Amino acid sequence: MSLRAILRFLSCLSLLSLISFAVTADVESDTAVPDVDVLPGASSQQVLRVGMPLPGQIPFFWQDADGEFQGIYADTLRLIAEDLQVELDFVPLSQARLQRLFIAGEIDIEAGVSPQLEVPDTLQQVSLYSVPFGIVNEVIIYRPELSFPVFILKDLEGRRVATVRGASVPDDLIREDFASQWQIAQRVHRGWNQIGLINEATALRYQLEEQLNYEISLPYASNAVTFRLHRAQETLLQSLNESIARLEQQGELERLVCKYRCGTQ
C-alpha cells in the first residue's frame, strides 16, 4: 500500500472517530438530567400539623363559613409560620382526639396551652412548650339575680357549676360538663345553669355580640398561654421562641389581640 493510501485511510478513521464522538455527546446531552442550582428557599417547605379543638373558641380560634380558621391563635401562628418559612395544616378535632393524635405524633403543634395545667403523663412526655405569647383570664359568669358575691372559686364551694369537659377545676365544685364555652354561656343566659366558668374574652364577646344576659366576675385566674410542640419537632423550638419574641417586640401580638378584642369592653 502506498504512503498516500495509508494517509487517506488514517484520515478516514479520524473523521469517523470525530463523527462518533459528536453523535454520542449529542445523545448524552439529550438524555442527561439538567444540573439545576437549588436556591435555599426553593425546596418544599416543612408542613406543621396544627390541632384546632372543635367547636372553636371565639376570639381565639374558630372556623368561618368558608372553613377558614380565624382568631388570635390562628393569626399568630400564620405570622410565625411566615417568619420560620413553614406551612400550616389546620386540623379540626375534638379535644380528646386532638390529645390522642398529639401523643401519637400525628399533630405537631397546639395553640393556647397553659403549661400550669395538669395533663396525663403520656401527653407530658411528648410535649415541649414555647415561651408565653399571651394571657387568658378566667372568669365566672352567673345569673343577674344571684345576690351572693362571686369573685373567687372558693365562693362556689358546694355549688353546681357548668364547666367545659376536660377543664381543670377544684374538686369542691359540683361540676356539670358541657362541650364548649358557647354552650355554657347559652345555658347561663337561659337560666338552665346559674353559674359557669369560661374565659373573659369569650364571655365579653358573647355578651356584646350575642346579647347574652349574665354577669361577669373579675378574673379569678390569669394563665399564660403557649404553644405545645411535639418532641419530634424539637429543632423548631428555639426558632419558635425567637419568632414570638420578635413579634412581641414589633407590637404584632398586641395588634392581633386588639384586632379581635378592642371594642368588646
Short mmCIF file of C-alpha atoms in Angstrom, two decimals:
data_model
loop_
_atom_site.label_atom_id
_atom_site.label_comp_id
_atom_site.label_asym_id
_atom_site.label_seq_id
_atom_site.Cartn_x
_atom_site.Cartn_y
_atom_site.Cartn_z
CA MET A 1 0.00 0.00 0.00
CA SER A 2 1.35 3.42 -0.95
CA LEU A 3 2.03 6.11 1.62
CA ARG A 4 -0.78 8.24 0.10
CA ALA A 5 -3.27 5.40 0.58
CA ILE A 6 -2.19 4.85 4.18
CA LEU A 7 -2.60 8.57 5.00
CA ARG A 8 -6.04 8.62 3.34
CA PHE A 9 -7.07 5.58 5.44
CA LEU A 10 -5.91 7.16 8.71
CA SER A 11 -7.71 10.39 7.81
CA CYS A 12 -10.95 8.47 7.28
CA LEU A 13 -10.57 6.74 10.66
CA SER A 14 -10.00 10.07 12.34
CA LEU A 15 -13.10 11.55 10.70
CA LEU A 16 -15.21 8.57 11.74
CA SER A 17 -13.99 8.92 15.35
CA LEU A 18 -14.96 12.61 15.41
CA ILE A 19 -18.43 11.83 14.00
CA SER A 20 -18.94 9.03 16.55
CA PHE A 21 -17.88 11.31 19.44
CA ALA A 22 -20.18 14.10 18.25
CA VAL A 23 -23.18 11.75 17.98
CA THR A 24 -22.51 10.24 21.42
CA ALA A 25 -22.15 13.67 23.00
CA ASP A 26 -25.35 14.84 21.34
CA VAL A 27 -27.30 11.80 22.63
CA GLU A 28 -25.90 12.30 26.14
CA SER A 29 -26.85 15.96 26.08
CA ASP A 30 -30.42 15.00 25.14
CA THR A 31 -30.79 12.38 27.87
CA ALA A 32 -28.79 13.88 30.74
CA VAL A 33 -30.64 15.40 33.74
CA PRO A 34 -30.07 19.16 33.82
CA ASP A 35 -27.83 20.37 36.61
CA VAL A 36 -30.09 22.99 38.23
CA ASP A 37 -28.96 25.09 41.15
CA VAL A 38 -31.40 24.73 44.09
CA LEU A 39 -31.85 28.00 45.89
CA PRO A 40 -32.01 27.90 49.72
CA GLY A 41 -35.69 28.88 49.76
CA ALA A 42 -36.71 26.87 46.72
CA SER A 43 -37.10 23.49 48.43
CA SER A 44 -40.54 22.37 49.56
CA GLN A 45 -41.49 23.88 52.91
CA GLN A 46 -41.98 21.88 56.09
CA VAL A 47 -45.63 21.42 56.99
CA LEU A 48 -46.74 21.71 60.62
CA ARG A 49 -49.99 19.96 61.51
CA VAL A 50 -51.91 22.25 63.86
CA GLY A 51 -54.52 20.72 66.14
CA MET A 52 -57.54 23.04 66.50
CA PRO A 53 -60.14 21.91 69.06
CA LEU A 54 -63.77 21.90 67.98
CA PRO A 55 -66.14 23.69 68.16
CA GLY A 56 -63.76 26.64 68.41
CA GLN A 57 -63.40 29.43 70.91
CA ILE A 58 -64.06 33.00 69.79
CA PRO A 59 -61.94 35.21 69.71
CA PHE A 60 -59.05 32.75 69.92
CA PHE A 61 -59.83 30.34 67.10
CA TRP A 62 -62.82 29.22 65.08
CA GLN A 63 -63.80 28.19 61.56
CA ASP A 64 -65.72 30.74 59.48
CA ALA A 65 -68.44 29.95 56.96
CA ASP A 66 -65.80 29.18 54.31
CA GLY A 67 -63.98 26.71 56.57
CA GLU A 68 -61.04 29.06 57.15
CA PHE A 69 -59.61 29.35 60.65
CA GLN A 70 -59.79 32.80 62.21
CA GLY A 71 -58.82 34.25 65.58
CA ILE A 72 -55.89 35.39 67.68
CA TYR A 73 -54.22 31.97 67.81
CA ALA A 74 -54.64 31.21 64.11
CA ASP A 75 -53.29 34.60 63.03
CA THR A 76 -50.38 34.39 65.47
CA LEU A 77 -49.45 31.00 64.01
CA ARG A 78 -49.60 32.42 60.48
CA LEU A 79 -47.16 35.20 61.40
CA ILE A 80 -44.81 32.67 62.99
CA ALA A 81 -45.07 30.32 60.00
CA GLU A 82 -44.16 33.15 57.65
CA ASP A 83 -41.21 34.00 59.87
CA LEU A 84 -40.00 30.38 60.04
CA GLN A 85 -40.85 29.61 56.39
CA VAL A 86 -43.07 26.66 57.24
CA GLU A 87 -46.58 25.82 56.08
CA LEU A 88 -49.54 25.16 58.34
CA ASP A 89 -52.15 22.44 58.05
CA PHE A 90 -55.02 23.26 60.43
CA VAL A 91 -56.70 20.05 61.61
CA PRO A 92 -60.08 20.47 63.39
CA LEU A 93 -60.56 17.83 66.09
CA SER A 94 -62.38 17.23 69.32
CA GLN A 95 -60.17 17.99 72.33
CA ALA A 96 -59.99 14.31 73.28
CA ARG A 97 -59.00 13.21 69.76
CA LEU A 98 -56.50 16.06 69.46
CA GLN A 99 -54.79 14.81 72.60
CA ARG A 100 -54.65 11.23 71.31
CA LEU A 101 -53.22 12.26 67.93
CA PHE A 102 -50.68 14.57 69.55
CA ILE A 103 -49.43 11.71 71.72
CA ALA A 104 -49.21 9.52 68.59
CA GLY A 105 -47.15 12.19 66.80
CA GLU A 106 -49.84 12.92 64.20
CA ILE A 107 -50.27 16.51 65.41
CA ASP A 108 -47.20 18.74 65.63
CA ILE A 109 -48.40 21.83 67.48
CA GLU A 110 -51.32 23.10 69.55
CA ALA A 111 -52.01 26.74 70.41
CA GLY A 112 -53.21 28.37 73.61
CA VAL A 113 -51.93 25.77 76.06
CA SER A 114 -51.30 26.59 79.71
CA PRO A 115 -48.26 24.62 80.96
CA GLN A 116 -49.51 25.02 84.55
CA LEU A 117 -52.45 22.69 83.98
CA GLU A 118 -52.01 19.03 84.80
CA VAL A 119 -52.06 16.65 81.83
CA PRO A 120 -51.68 12.87 81.51
CA ASP A 121 -48.10 11.59 81.73
CA THR A 122 -48.27 10.19 78.21
CA LEU A 123 -49.01 13.69 76.89
CA GLN A 124 -46.43 15.41 79.09
CA GLN A 125 -43.69 13.07 77.90
CA VAL A 126 -44.03 14.19 74.26
CA SER A 127 -44.70 17.88 74.98
CA LEU A 128 -42.42 20.88 74.69
CA TYR A 129 -43.68 24.38 75.47
CA SER A 130 -42.81 27.66 73.82
CA VAL A 131 -42.36 30.90 75.70
CA PRO A 132 -45.74 32.53 76.50
CA PHE A 133 -47.36 34.56 73.74
CA GLY A 134 -50.45 35.73 75.62
CA ILE A 135 -52.55 35.76 78.77
CA VAL A 136 -56.02 34.31 79.24
CA ASN A 137 -58.18 35.49 82.13
CA GLU A 138 -60.66 33.02 83.58
CA VAL A 139 -63.97 34.38 84.92
CA ILE A 140 -67.22 33.25 86.47
CA ILE A 141 -70.45 34.04 84.63
CA TYR A 142 -73.68 33.92 86.61
CA ARG A 143 -77.33 34.85 86.52
CA PRO A 144 -78.00 38.55 87.32
CA GLU A 145 -80.48 37.69 90.09
CA LEU A 146 -77.84 35.93 92.20
CA SER A 147 -77.12 38.09 95.23
CA PHE A 148 -74.06 36.34 96.68
CA PRO A 149 -70.62 37.74 95.89
CA VAL A 150 -68.86 35.85 93.10
CA PHE A 151 -65.19 36.74 92.87
CA ILE A 152 -63.16 33.62 93.54
CA LEU A 153 -63.68 29.90 93.08
CA LYS A 154 -63.93 29.41 96.84
CA ASP A 155 -67.25 31.29 96.69
CA LEU A 156 -68.59 28.42 94.60
CA GLU A 157 -67.80 25.64 97.04
CA GLY A 158 -70.57 23.05 97.00
CA ARG A 159 -72.44 24.76 94.16
CA ARG A 160 -73.32 23.26 90.80
CA VAL A 161 -71.17 24.89 88.11
CA ALA A 162 -71.16 24.50 84.32
CA THR A 163 -67.65 23.70 83.08
CA VAL A 164 -66.01 22.70 79.80
CA ARG A 165 -65.46 18.97 79.63
CA GLY A 166 -61.82 18.21 80.42
CA ALA A 167 -61.13 21.59 82.05
CA SER A 168 -59.26 21.66 85.35
CA VAL A 169 -61.45 22.91 88.24
CA PRO A 170 -61.35 22.49 92.04
CA ASP A 171 -62.74 19.26 93.46
CA ASP A 172 -65.09 21.06 95.83
CA LEU A 173 -67.28 22.25 92.94
CA ILE A 174 -70.17 20.18 91.68
CA ARG A 175 -69.29 20.29 88.02
CA GLU A 176 -71.62 19.84 85.08
CA ASP A 177 -69.59 19.21 81.94
CA PHE A 178 -70.51 20.60 78.53
CA ALA A 179 -68.84 20.53 75.14
CA SER A 180 -67.96 24.21 74.74
CA GLN A 181 -67.91 27.65 76.31
CA TRP A 182 -70.65 28.74 73.89
CA GLN A 183 -72.92 26.04 75.31
CA ILE A 184 -72.17 27.18 78.87
CA ALA A 185 -72.83 30.84 78.02
CA GLN A 186 -76.15 29.91 76.41
CA ARG A 187 -77.24 27.82 79.39
CA VAL A 188 -76.47 30.56 81.91
CA HIS A 189 -78.24 33.11 79.68
CA ARG A 190 -81.36 30.93 79.54
CA GLY A 191 -81.28 30.14 83.25
CA TRP A 192 -80.64 26.43 82.72
CA ASN A 193 -77.47 26.85 84.76
CA GLN A 194 -76.93 29.53 87.40
CA ILE A 195 -73.14 29.63 87.20
CA GLY A 196 -70.48 28.79 84.60
CA LEU A 197 -66.72 29.04 84.15
CA ILE A 198 -65.33 30.41 80.88
CA ASN A 199 -62.58 32.82 79.81
CA GLU A 200 -63.03 36.56 79.96
CA ALA A 201 -62.61 37.39 76.27
CA THR A 202 -65.20 34.83 75.27
CA ALA A 203 -67.64 35.95 77.98
CA LEU A 204 -67.38 39.59 76.88
CA ARG A 205 -67.77 38.76 73.20
CA TYR A 206 -70.88 36.62 73.70
CA GLN A 207 -72.38 39.27 75.98
CA LEU A 208 -71.79 42.05 73.45
CA GLU A 209 -72.35 40.38 70.08
CA GLU A 210 -74.91 37.73 71.01
CA GLN A 211 -76.72 39.87 73.62
CA LEU A 212 -76.47 37.14 76.24
CA ASN A 213 -77.68 38.11 79.68
CA TYR A 214 -75.33 37.25 82.54
CA GLU A 215 -72.94 38.92 84.95
CA ILE A 216 -69.17 38.52 84.66
CA SER A 217 -66.90 38.35 87.69
CA LEU A 218 -63.44 39.83 87.93
CA PRO A 219 -60.81 37.32 86.76
CA TYR A 220 -60.24 34.61 89.35
CA ALA A 221 -57.14 33.35 87.50
CA SER A 222 -54.79 34.54 84.77
CA ASN A 223 -52.93 31.90 82.79
CA ALA A 224 -50.02 32.45 80.43
CA VAL A 225 -50.63 30.55 77.20
CA THR A 226 -48.01 28.93 74.99
CA PHE A 227 -47.67 26.63 72.01
CA ARG A 228 -47.37 22.93 72.77
CA LEU A 229 -44.82 21.45 70.36
CA HIS A 230 -44.33 17.73 69.84
CA ARG A 231 -40.86 16.50 70.81
CA ALA A 232 -40.37 15.21 67.27
CA GLN A 233 -40.22 18.90 66.24
CA GLU A 234 -37.71 19.86 68.94
CA THR A 235 -35.37 21.53 66.42
CA LEU A 236 -38.04 24.18 65.83
CA LEU A 237 -38.42 25.22 69.46
CA GLN A 238 -35.64 27.83 69.59
CA SER A 239 -36.76 29.41 66.29
CA LEU A 240 -40.35 29.40 67.52
CA ASN A 241 -39.36 31.21 70.73
CA GLU A 242 -37.25 33.74 68.82
CA SER A 243 -40.14 34.43 66.45
CA ILE A 244 -42.54 35.04 69.36
CA ALA A 245 -40.03 37.45 70.93
CA ARG A 246 -39.66 39.37 67.62
CA LEU A 247 -43.43 39.62 67.13
CA GLU A 248 -43.86 40.89 70.67
CA GLN A 249 -41.09 43.46 70.26
CA GLN A 250 -42.61 44.67 66.98
CA GLY A 251 -46.03 45.05 68.60
CA GLU A 252 -47.61 42.46 66.30
CA LEU A 253 -49.00 40.30 69.11
CA GLU A 254 -50.69 43.32 70.71
CA ARG A 255 -52.08 44.36 67.33
CA LEU A 256 -53.60 40.92 66.80
CA VAL A 257 -55.24 40.91 70.21
CA CYS A 258 -56.70 44.35 69.52
CA LYS A 259 -57.96 43.23 66.11
CA TYR A 260 -60.29 40.76 67.80
CA ARG A 261 -60.85 42.32 71.22
CA CYS A 262 -60.75 46.12 71.01
CA GLY A 263 -64.25 47.44 71.27
CA THR A 264 -65.56 44.42 73.18
CA GLN A 265 -65.21 46.13 76.53
#
